[in-house]
mmCIF file of C-alpha atoms in Angstrom:
data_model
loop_
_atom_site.group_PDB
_atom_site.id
_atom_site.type_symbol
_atom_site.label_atom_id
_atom_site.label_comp_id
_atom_site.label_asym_id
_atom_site.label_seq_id
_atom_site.Cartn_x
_atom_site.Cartn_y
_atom_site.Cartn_z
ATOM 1 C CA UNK R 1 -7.336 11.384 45.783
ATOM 2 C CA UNK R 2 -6.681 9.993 42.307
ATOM 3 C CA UNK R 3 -9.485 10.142 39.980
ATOM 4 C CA UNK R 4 -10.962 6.473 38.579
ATOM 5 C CA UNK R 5 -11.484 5.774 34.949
ATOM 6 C CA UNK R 6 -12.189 2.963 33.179
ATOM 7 C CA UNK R 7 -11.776 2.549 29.254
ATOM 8 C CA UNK R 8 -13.821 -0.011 27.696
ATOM 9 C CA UNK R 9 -12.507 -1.051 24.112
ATOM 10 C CA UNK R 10 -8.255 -0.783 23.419
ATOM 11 C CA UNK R 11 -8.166 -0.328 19.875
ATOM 12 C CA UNK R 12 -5.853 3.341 18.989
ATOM 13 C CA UNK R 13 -8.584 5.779 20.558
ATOM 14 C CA UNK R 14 -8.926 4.101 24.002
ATOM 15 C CA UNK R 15 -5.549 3.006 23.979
ATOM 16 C CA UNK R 16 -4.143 6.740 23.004
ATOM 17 C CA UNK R 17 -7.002 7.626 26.392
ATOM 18 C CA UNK R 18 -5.756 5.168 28.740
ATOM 19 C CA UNK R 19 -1.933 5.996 28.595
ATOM 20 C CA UNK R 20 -2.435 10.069 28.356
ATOM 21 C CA UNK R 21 -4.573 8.993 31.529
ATOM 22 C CA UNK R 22 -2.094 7.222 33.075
ATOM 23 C CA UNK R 23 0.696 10.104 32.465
ATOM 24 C CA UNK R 24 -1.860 12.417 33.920
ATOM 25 C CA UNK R 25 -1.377 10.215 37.346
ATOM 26 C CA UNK R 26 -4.682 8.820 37.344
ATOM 27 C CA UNK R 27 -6.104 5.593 38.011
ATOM 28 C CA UNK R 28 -7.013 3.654 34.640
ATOM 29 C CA UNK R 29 -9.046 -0.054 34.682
ATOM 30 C CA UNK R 30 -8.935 -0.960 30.786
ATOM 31 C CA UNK R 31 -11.643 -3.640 29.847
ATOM 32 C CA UNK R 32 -11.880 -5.043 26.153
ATOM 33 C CA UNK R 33 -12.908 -8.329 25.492
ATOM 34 C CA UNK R 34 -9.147 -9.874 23.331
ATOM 35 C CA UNK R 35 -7.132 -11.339 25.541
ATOM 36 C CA UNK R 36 -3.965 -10.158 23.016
ATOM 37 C CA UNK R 37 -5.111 -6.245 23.739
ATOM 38 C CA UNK R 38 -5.730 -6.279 27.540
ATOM 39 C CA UNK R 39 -2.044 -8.237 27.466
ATOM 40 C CA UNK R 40 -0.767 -5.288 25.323
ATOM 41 C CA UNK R 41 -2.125 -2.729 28.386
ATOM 42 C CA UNK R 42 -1.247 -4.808 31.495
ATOM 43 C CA UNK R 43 1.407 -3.104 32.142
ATOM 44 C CA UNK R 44 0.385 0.391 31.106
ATOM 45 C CA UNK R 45 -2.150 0.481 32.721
ATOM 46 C CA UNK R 46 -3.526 0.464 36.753
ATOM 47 C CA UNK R 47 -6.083 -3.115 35.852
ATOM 48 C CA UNK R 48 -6.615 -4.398 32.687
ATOM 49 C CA UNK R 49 -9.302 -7.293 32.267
ATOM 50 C CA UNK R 50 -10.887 -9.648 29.923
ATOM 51 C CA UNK R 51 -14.677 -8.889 29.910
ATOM 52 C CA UNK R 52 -17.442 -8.374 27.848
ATOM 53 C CA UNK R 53 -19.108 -5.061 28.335
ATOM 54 C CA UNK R 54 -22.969 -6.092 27.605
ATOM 55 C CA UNK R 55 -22.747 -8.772 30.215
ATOM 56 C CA UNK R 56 -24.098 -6.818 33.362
ATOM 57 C CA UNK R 57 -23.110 -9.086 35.669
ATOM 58 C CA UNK R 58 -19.290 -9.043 34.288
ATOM 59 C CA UNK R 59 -19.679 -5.106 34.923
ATOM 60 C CA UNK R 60 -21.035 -5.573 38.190
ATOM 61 C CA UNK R 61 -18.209 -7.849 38.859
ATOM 62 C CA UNK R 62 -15.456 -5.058 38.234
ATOM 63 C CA UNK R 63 -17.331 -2.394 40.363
ATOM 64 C CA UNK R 64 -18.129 -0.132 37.680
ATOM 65 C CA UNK R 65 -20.447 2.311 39.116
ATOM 66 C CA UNK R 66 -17.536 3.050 41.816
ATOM 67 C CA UNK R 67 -15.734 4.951 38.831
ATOM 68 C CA UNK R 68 -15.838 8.844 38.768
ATOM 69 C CA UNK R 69 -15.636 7.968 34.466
ATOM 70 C CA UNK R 70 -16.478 5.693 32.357
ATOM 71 C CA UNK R 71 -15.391 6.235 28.706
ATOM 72 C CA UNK R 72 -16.563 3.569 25.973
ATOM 73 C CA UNK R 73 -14.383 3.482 23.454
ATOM 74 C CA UNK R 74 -15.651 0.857 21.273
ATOM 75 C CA UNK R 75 -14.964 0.115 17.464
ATOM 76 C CA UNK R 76 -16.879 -0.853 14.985
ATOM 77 C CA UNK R 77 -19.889 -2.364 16.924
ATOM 78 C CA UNK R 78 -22.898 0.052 17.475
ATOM 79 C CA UNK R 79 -24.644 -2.320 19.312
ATOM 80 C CA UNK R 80 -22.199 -3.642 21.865
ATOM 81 C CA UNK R 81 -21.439 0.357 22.000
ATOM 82 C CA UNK R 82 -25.272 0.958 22.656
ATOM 83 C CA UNK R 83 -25.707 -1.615 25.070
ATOM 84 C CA UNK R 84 -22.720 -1.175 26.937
ATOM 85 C CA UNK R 85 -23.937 2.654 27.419
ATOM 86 C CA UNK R 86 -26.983 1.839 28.657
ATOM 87 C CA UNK R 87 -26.352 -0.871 31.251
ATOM 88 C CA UNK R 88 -23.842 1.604 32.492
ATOM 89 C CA UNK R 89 -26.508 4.672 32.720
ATOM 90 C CA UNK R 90 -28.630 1.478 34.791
ATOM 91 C CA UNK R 91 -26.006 0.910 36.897
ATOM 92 C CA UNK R 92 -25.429 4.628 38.002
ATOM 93 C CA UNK R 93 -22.617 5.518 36.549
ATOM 94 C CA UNK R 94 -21.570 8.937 37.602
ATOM 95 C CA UNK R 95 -19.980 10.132 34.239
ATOM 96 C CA UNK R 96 -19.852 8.166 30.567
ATOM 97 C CA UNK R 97 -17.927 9.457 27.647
ATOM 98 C CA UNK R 98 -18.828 7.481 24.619
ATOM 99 C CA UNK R 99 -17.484 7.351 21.187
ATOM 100 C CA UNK R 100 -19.533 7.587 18.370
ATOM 101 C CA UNK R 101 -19.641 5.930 15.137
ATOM 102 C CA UNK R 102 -21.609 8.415 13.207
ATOM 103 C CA UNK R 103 -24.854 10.655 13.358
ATOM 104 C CA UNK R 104 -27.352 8.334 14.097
ATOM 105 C CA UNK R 105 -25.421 6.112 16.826
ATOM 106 C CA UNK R 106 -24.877 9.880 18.969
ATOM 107 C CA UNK R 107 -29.020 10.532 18.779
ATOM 108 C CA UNK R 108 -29.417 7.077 20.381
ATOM 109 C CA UNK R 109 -26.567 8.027 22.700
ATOM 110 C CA UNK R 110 -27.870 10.793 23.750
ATOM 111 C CA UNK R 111 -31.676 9.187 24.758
ATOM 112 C CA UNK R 112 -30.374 5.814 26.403
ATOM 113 C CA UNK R 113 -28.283 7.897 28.983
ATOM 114 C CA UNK R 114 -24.148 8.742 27.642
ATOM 115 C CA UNK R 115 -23.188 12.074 29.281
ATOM 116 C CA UNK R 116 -20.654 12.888 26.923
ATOM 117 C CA UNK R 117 -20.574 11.654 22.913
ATOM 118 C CA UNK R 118 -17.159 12.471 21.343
ATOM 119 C CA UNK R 119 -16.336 11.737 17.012
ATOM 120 C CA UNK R 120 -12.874 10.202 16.688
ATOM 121 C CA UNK R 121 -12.745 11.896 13.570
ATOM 122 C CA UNK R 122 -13.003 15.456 15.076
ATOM 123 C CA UNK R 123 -11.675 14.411 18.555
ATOM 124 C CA UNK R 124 -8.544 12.871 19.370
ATOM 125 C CA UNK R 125 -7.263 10.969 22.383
ATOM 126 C CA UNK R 126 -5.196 12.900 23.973
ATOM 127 C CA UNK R 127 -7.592 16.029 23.746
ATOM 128 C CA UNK R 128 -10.582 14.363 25.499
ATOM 129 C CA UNK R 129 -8.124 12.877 28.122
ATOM 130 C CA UNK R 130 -7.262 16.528 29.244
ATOM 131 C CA UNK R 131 -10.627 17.773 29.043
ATOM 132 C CA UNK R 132 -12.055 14.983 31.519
ATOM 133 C CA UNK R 133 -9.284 15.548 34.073
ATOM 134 C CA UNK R 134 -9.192 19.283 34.160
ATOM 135 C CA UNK R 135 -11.644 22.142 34.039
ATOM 136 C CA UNK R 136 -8.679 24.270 33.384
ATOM 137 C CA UNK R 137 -8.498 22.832 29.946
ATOM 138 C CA UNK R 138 -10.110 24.013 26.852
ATOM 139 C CA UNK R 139 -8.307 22.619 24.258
ATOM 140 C CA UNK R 140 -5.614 20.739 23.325
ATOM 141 C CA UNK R 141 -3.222 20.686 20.305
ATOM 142 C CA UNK R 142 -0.500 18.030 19.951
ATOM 143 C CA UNK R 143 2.631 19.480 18.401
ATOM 144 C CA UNK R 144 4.746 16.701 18.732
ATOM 145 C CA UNK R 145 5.592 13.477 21.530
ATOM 146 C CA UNK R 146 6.931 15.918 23.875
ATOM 147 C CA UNK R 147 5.439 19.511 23.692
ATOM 148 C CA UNK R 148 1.405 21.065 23.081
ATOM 149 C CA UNK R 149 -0.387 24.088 22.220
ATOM 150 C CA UNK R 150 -3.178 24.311 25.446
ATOM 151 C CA UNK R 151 -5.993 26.661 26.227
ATOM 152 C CA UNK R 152 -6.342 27.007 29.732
ATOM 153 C CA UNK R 153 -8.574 28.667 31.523
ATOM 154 C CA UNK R 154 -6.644 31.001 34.468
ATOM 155 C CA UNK R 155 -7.878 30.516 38.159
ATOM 156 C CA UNK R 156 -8.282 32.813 41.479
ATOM 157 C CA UNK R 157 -4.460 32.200 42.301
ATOM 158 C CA UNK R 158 -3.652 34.395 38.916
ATOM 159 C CA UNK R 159 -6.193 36.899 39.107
ATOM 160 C CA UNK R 160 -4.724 40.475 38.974
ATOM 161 C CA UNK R 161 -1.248 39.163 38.921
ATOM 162 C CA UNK R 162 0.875 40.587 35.753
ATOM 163 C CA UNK R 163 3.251 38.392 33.667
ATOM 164 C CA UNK R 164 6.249 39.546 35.505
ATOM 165 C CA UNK R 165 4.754 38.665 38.765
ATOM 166 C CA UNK R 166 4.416 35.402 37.967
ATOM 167 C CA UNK R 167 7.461 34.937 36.194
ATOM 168 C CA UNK R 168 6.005 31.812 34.051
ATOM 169 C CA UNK R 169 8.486 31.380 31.688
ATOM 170 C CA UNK R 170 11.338 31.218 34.094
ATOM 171 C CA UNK R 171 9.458 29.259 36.531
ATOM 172 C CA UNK R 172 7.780 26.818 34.163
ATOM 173 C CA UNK R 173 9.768 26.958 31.070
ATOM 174 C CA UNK R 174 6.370 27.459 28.750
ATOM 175 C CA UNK R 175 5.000 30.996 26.777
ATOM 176 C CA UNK R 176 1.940 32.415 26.953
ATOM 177 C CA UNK R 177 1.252 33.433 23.107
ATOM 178 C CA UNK R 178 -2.343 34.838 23.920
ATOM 179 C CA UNK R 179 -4.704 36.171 26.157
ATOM 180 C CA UNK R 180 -8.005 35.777 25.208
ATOM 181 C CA UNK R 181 -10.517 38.213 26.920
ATOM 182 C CA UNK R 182 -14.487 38.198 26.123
ATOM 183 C CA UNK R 183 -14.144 39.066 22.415
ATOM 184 C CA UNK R 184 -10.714 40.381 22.374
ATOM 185 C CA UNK R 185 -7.755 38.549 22.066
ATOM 186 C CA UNK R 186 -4.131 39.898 22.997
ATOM 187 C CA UNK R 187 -1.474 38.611 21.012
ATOM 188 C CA UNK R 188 2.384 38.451 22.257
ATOM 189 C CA UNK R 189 1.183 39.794 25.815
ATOM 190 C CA UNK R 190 3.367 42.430 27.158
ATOM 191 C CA UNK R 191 5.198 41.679 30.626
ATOM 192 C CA UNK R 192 2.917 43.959 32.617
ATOM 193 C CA UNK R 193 0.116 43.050 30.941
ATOM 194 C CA UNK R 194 -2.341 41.852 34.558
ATOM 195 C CA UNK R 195 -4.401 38.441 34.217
ATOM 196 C CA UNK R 196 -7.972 38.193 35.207
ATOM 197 C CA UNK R 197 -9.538 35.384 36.535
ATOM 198 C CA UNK R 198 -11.521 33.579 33.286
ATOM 199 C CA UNK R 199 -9.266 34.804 30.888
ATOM 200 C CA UNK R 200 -8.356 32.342 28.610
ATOM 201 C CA UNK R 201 -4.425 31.501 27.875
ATOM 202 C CA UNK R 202 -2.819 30.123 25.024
ATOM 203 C CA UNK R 203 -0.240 28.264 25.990
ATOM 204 C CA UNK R 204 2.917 26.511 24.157
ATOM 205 C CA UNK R 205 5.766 24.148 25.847
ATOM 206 C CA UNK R 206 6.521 21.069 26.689
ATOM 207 C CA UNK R 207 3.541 18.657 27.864
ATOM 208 C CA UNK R 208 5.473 18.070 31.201
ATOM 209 C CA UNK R 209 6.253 21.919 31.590
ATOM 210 C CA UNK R 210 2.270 22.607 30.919
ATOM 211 C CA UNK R 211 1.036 20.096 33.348
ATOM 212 C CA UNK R 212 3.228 21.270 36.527
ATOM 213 C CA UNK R 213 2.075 25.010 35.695
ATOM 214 C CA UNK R 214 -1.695 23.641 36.014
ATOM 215 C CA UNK R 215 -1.374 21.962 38.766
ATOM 216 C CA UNK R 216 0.367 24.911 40.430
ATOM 217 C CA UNK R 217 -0.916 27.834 39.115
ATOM 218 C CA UNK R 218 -4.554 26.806 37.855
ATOM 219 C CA UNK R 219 -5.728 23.776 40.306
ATOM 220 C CA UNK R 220 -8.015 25.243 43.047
ATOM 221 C CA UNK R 221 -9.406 22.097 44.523
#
């Protein structure tokens, strides 16, 4: 089944969330109180709604606590931010991502119940989207509209296969540049060079290239 997110607050860093979300496949509800941004997302998006986030009963409304992830993405206001976190943490909300402002705003994150506190300033979009659908990914750098850098962490169907066995860059058009290993690191990996489950991979190609080699190669569930 598709995962369930819902992004409250569509200014550039829930808006960048929401559509690497919806490329990823999954389901995306996007919630900000201006009429002109949930218009903006209606059609990006799975639902988009007019609501206020501190208004509990608006939140009960929209079945919130049915989400597998919540991510708050609000601007400027702590306190809509703050409350918003913590009627979701009342509600049971199984996961909440929330952006934070500065210092202060992520210590009272952290005691009113978020589960995950990213900086916009150190964390794009498009990097947290990838972390919260995949364990496979470790991080995440955008080279250009069409084509990444991603660390990936290689699963049971790699383990003790070589490069040529699995023939990756024929197969899925993408490079492995590295092979991290404990504290080593193997750069330009040799075609016989074997893979071991937990080894980390350094991966370049396009984004749509990366994300069918996850799903096929990495994806145990």
């Amino acid at each position: 089944m598709k995962k369930q997110f819902a992004v409250i607050g569509l200014g550039r860093f829930g808006g960048s969330i929401c559509k690497e979300l919806i490329r990823q496949g999954m389901e995306v509800l996007a919630i900000d109180q201006s009429p002109e941004k949930v218009d903006e997302y209606k059609d990006i998006v799975t639902h988009a709604v007019v609501a206020n986030s501190t208004d509990e009963i608006a939140l009960k409304n929209l079945g919130i606590r049915n989400f597998d992830h919540v991510i708050v993405a609000i601007g400027d206001d702590i306190q809509s931010s703050i409350l918003t976190t913590l009627m979701l943490n009342e509600l049971g909300v199984k996961h909440i991502t929330v952006k934070a402002q500065n210092d202060y705003h992520e210590k009272v994150l952290e005691k009113i119940g978020a589960h995950e506190i990213v900086h916009p300033e150190r964390d794009i979009g498009i990097r947290i989207a990838h972390h919260i659908v995949s364990k496979n990914v470790l991080d995440y750098l955008e080279l250009s509209d069409e084509y990444s850098i991603v660390e990936l962490i290689a699963g049971e169907k790699m383990h003790g296969k070589t490069l040529i066995d699995l023939d990756i860059r024929a197969k899925y058009g993408i490079n492995i540049m590295a092979i991290k290993r404990n504290e080593n690191i193997n750069v330009s990996p040799q075609a016989h060079e074997k893979i071991i489950r937990g080894d980390i991979l350094i991966v370049i190609g396009a984004d749509k290239d990366i994300d069918r080699f996850e799903k096929q190669l990495l994806d145990e569930d």
